[in-house]
mmCIF file of the C-alpha atoms, coordinates in Angstrom:
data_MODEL
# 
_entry.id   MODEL 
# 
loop_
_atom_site.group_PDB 
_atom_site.id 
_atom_site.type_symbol 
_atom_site.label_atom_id 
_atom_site.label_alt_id 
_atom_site.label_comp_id 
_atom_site.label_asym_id 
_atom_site.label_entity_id 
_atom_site.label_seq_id 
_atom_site.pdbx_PDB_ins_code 
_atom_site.Cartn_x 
_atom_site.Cartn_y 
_atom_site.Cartn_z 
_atom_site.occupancy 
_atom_site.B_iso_or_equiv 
_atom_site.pdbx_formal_charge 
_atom_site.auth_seq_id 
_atom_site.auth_comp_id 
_atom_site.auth_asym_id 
_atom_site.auth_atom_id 
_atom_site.pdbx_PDB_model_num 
ATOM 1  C CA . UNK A 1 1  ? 8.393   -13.475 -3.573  1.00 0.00 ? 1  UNK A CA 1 
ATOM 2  C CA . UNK A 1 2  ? 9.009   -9.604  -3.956  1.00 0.00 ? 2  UNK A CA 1 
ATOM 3  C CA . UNK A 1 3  ? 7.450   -6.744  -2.637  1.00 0.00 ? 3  UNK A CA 1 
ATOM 4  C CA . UNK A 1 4  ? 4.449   -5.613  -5.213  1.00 0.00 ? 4  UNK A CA 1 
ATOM 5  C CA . UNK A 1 5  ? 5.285   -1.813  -4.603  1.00 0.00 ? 5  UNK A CA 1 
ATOM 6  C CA . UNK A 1 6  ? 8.765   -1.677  -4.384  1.00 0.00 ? 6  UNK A CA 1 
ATOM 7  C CA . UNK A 1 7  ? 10.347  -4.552  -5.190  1.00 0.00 ? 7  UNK A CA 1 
ATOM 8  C CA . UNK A 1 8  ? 12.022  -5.138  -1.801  1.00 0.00 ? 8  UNK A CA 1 
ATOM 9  C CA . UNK A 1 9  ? 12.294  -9.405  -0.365  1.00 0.00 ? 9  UNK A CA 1 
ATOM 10 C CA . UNK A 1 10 ? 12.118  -7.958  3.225   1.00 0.00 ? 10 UNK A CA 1 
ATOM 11 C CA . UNK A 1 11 ? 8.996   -8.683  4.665   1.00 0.00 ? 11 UNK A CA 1 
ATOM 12 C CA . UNK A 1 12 ? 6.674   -10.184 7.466   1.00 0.00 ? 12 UNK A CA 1 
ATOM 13 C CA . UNK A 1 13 ? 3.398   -12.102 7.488   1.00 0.00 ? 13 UNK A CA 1 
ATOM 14 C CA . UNK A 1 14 ? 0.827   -9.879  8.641   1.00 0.00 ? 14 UNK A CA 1 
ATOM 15 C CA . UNK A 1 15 ? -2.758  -11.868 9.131   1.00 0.00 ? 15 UNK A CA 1 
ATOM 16 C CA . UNK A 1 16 ? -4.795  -13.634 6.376   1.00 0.00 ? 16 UNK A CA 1 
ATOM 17 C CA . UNK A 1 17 ? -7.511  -11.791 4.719   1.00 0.00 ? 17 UNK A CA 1 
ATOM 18 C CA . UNK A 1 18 ? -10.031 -13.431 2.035   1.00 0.00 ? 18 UNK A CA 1 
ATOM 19 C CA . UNK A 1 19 ? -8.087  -17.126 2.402   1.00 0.00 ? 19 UNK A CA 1 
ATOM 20 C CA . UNK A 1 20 ? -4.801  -15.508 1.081   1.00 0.00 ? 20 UNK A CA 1 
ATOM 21 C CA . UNK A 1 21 ? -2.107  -14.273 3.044   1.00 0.00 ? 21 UNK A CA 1 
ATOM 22 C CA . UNK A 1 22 ? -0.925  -10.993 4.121   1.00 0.00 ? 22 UNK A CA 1 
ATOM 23 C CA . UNK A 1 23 ? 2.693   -9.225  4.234   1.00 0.00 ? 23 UNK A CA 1 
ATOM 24 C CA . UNK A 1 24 ? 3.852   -6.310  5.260   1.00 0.00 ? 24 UNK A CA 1 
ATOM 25 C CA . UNK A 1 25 ? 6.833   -5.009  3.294   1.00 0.00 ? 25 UNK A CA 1 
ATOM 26 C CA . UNK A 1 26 ? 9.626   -3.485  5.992   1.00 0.00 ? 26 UNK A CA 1 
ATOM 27 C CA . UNK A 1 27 ? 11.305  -1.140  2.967   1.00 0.00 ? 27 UNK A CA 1 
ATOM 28 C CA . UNK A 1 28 ? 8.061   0.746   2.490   1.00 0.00 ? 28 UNK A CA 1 
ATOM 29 C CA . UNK A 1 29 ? 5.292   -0.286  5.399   1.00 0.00 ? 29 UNK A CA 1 
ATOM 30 C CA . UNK A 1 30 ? 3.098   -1.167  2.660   1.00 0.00 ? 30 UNK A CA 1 
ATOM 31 C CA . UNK A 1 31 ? 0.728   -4.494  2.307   1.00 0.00 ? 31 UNK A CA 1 
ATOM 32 C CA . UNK A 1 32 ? 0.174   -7.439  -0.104  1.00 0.00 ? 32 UNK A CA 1 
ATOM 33 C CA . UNK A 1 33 ? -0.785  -10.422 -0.593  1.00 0.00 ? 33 UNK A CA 1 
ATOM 34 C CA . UNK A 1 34 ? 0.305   -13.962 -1.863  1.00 0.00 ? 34 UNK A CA 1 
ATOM 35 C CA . UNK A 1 35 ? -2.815  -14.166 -4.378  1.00 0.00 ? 35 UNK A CA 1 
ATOM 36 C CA . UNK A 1 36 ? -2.294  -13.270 -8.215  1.00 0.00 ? 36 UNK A CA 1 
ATOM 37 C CA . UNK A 1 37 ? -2.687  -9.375  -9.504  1.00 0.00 ? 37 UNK A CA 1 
ATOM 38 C CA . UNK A 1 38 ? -4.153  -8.907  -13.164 1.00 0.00 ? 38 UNK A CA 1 
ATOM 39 C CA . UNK A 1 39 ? -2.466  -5.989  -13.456 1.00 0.00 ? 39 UNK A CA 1 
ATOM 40 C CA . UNK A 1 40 ? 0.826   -4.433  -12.128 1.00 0.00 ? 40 UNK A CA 1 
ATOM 41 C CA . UNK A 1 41 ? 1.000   -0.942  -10.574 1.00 0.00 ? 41 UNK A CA 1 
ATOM 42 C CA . UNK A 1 42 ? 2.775   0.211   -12.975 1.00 0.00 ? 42 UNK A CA 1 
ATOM 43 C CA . UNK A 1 43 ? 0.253   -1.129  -15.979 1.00 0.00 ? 43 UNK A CA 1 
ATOM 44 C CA . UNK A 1 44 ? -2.397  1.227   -13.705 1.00 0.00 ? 44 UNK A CA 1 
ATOM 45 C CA . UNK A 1 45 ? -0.800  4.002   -13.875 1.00 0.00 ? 45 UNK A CA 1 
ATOM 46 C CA . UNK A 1 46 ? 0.233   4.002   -17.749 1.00 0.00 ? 46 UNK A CA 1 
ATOM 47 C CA . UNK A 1 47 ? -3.851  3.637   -17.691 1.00 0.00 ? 47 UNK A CA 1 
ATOM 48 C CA . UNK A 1 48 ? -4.117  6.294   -15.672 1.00 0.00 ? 48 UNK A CA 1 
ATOM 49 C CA . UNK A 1 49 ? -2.071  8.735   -17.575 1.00 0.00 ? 49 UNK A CA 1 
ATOM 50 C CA . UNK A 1 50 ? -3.945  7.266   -20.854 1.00 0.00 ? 50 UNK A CA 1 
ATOM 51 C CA . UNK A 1 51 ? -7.157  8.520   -19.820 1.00 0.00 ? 51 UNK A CA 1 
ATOM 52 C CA . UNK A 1 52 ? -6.022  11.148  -17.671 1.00 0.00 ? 52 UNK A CA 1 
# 
């Protein structure tokens, strides 16, 4: 499993929320989950910059 921001495999669990659980990435501080995304960051922000 891989960071969903950055990319990074250096990370900690960090709680459960909603019956999934939580890491915290050590590259960038930032949280995820184990559960499934729909979309990638980076599909939201070519949407972004679509409607934008």
């Amino acid at each position: 499993m891989e960071c969903t921001h950055c990319g990074s495999s250096k990370y900690i669990k960090n709680g459960v929320y909603k019956c999934s659980q939580r890491y915290r990435c050590k590259e960038c501080n930032r949280y995820f989950s184990d559960k499934v995304r729909k979309f990638t960051y980076a599909d939201k922000e070519v949407f972004y910059r679509c409607i934008g």
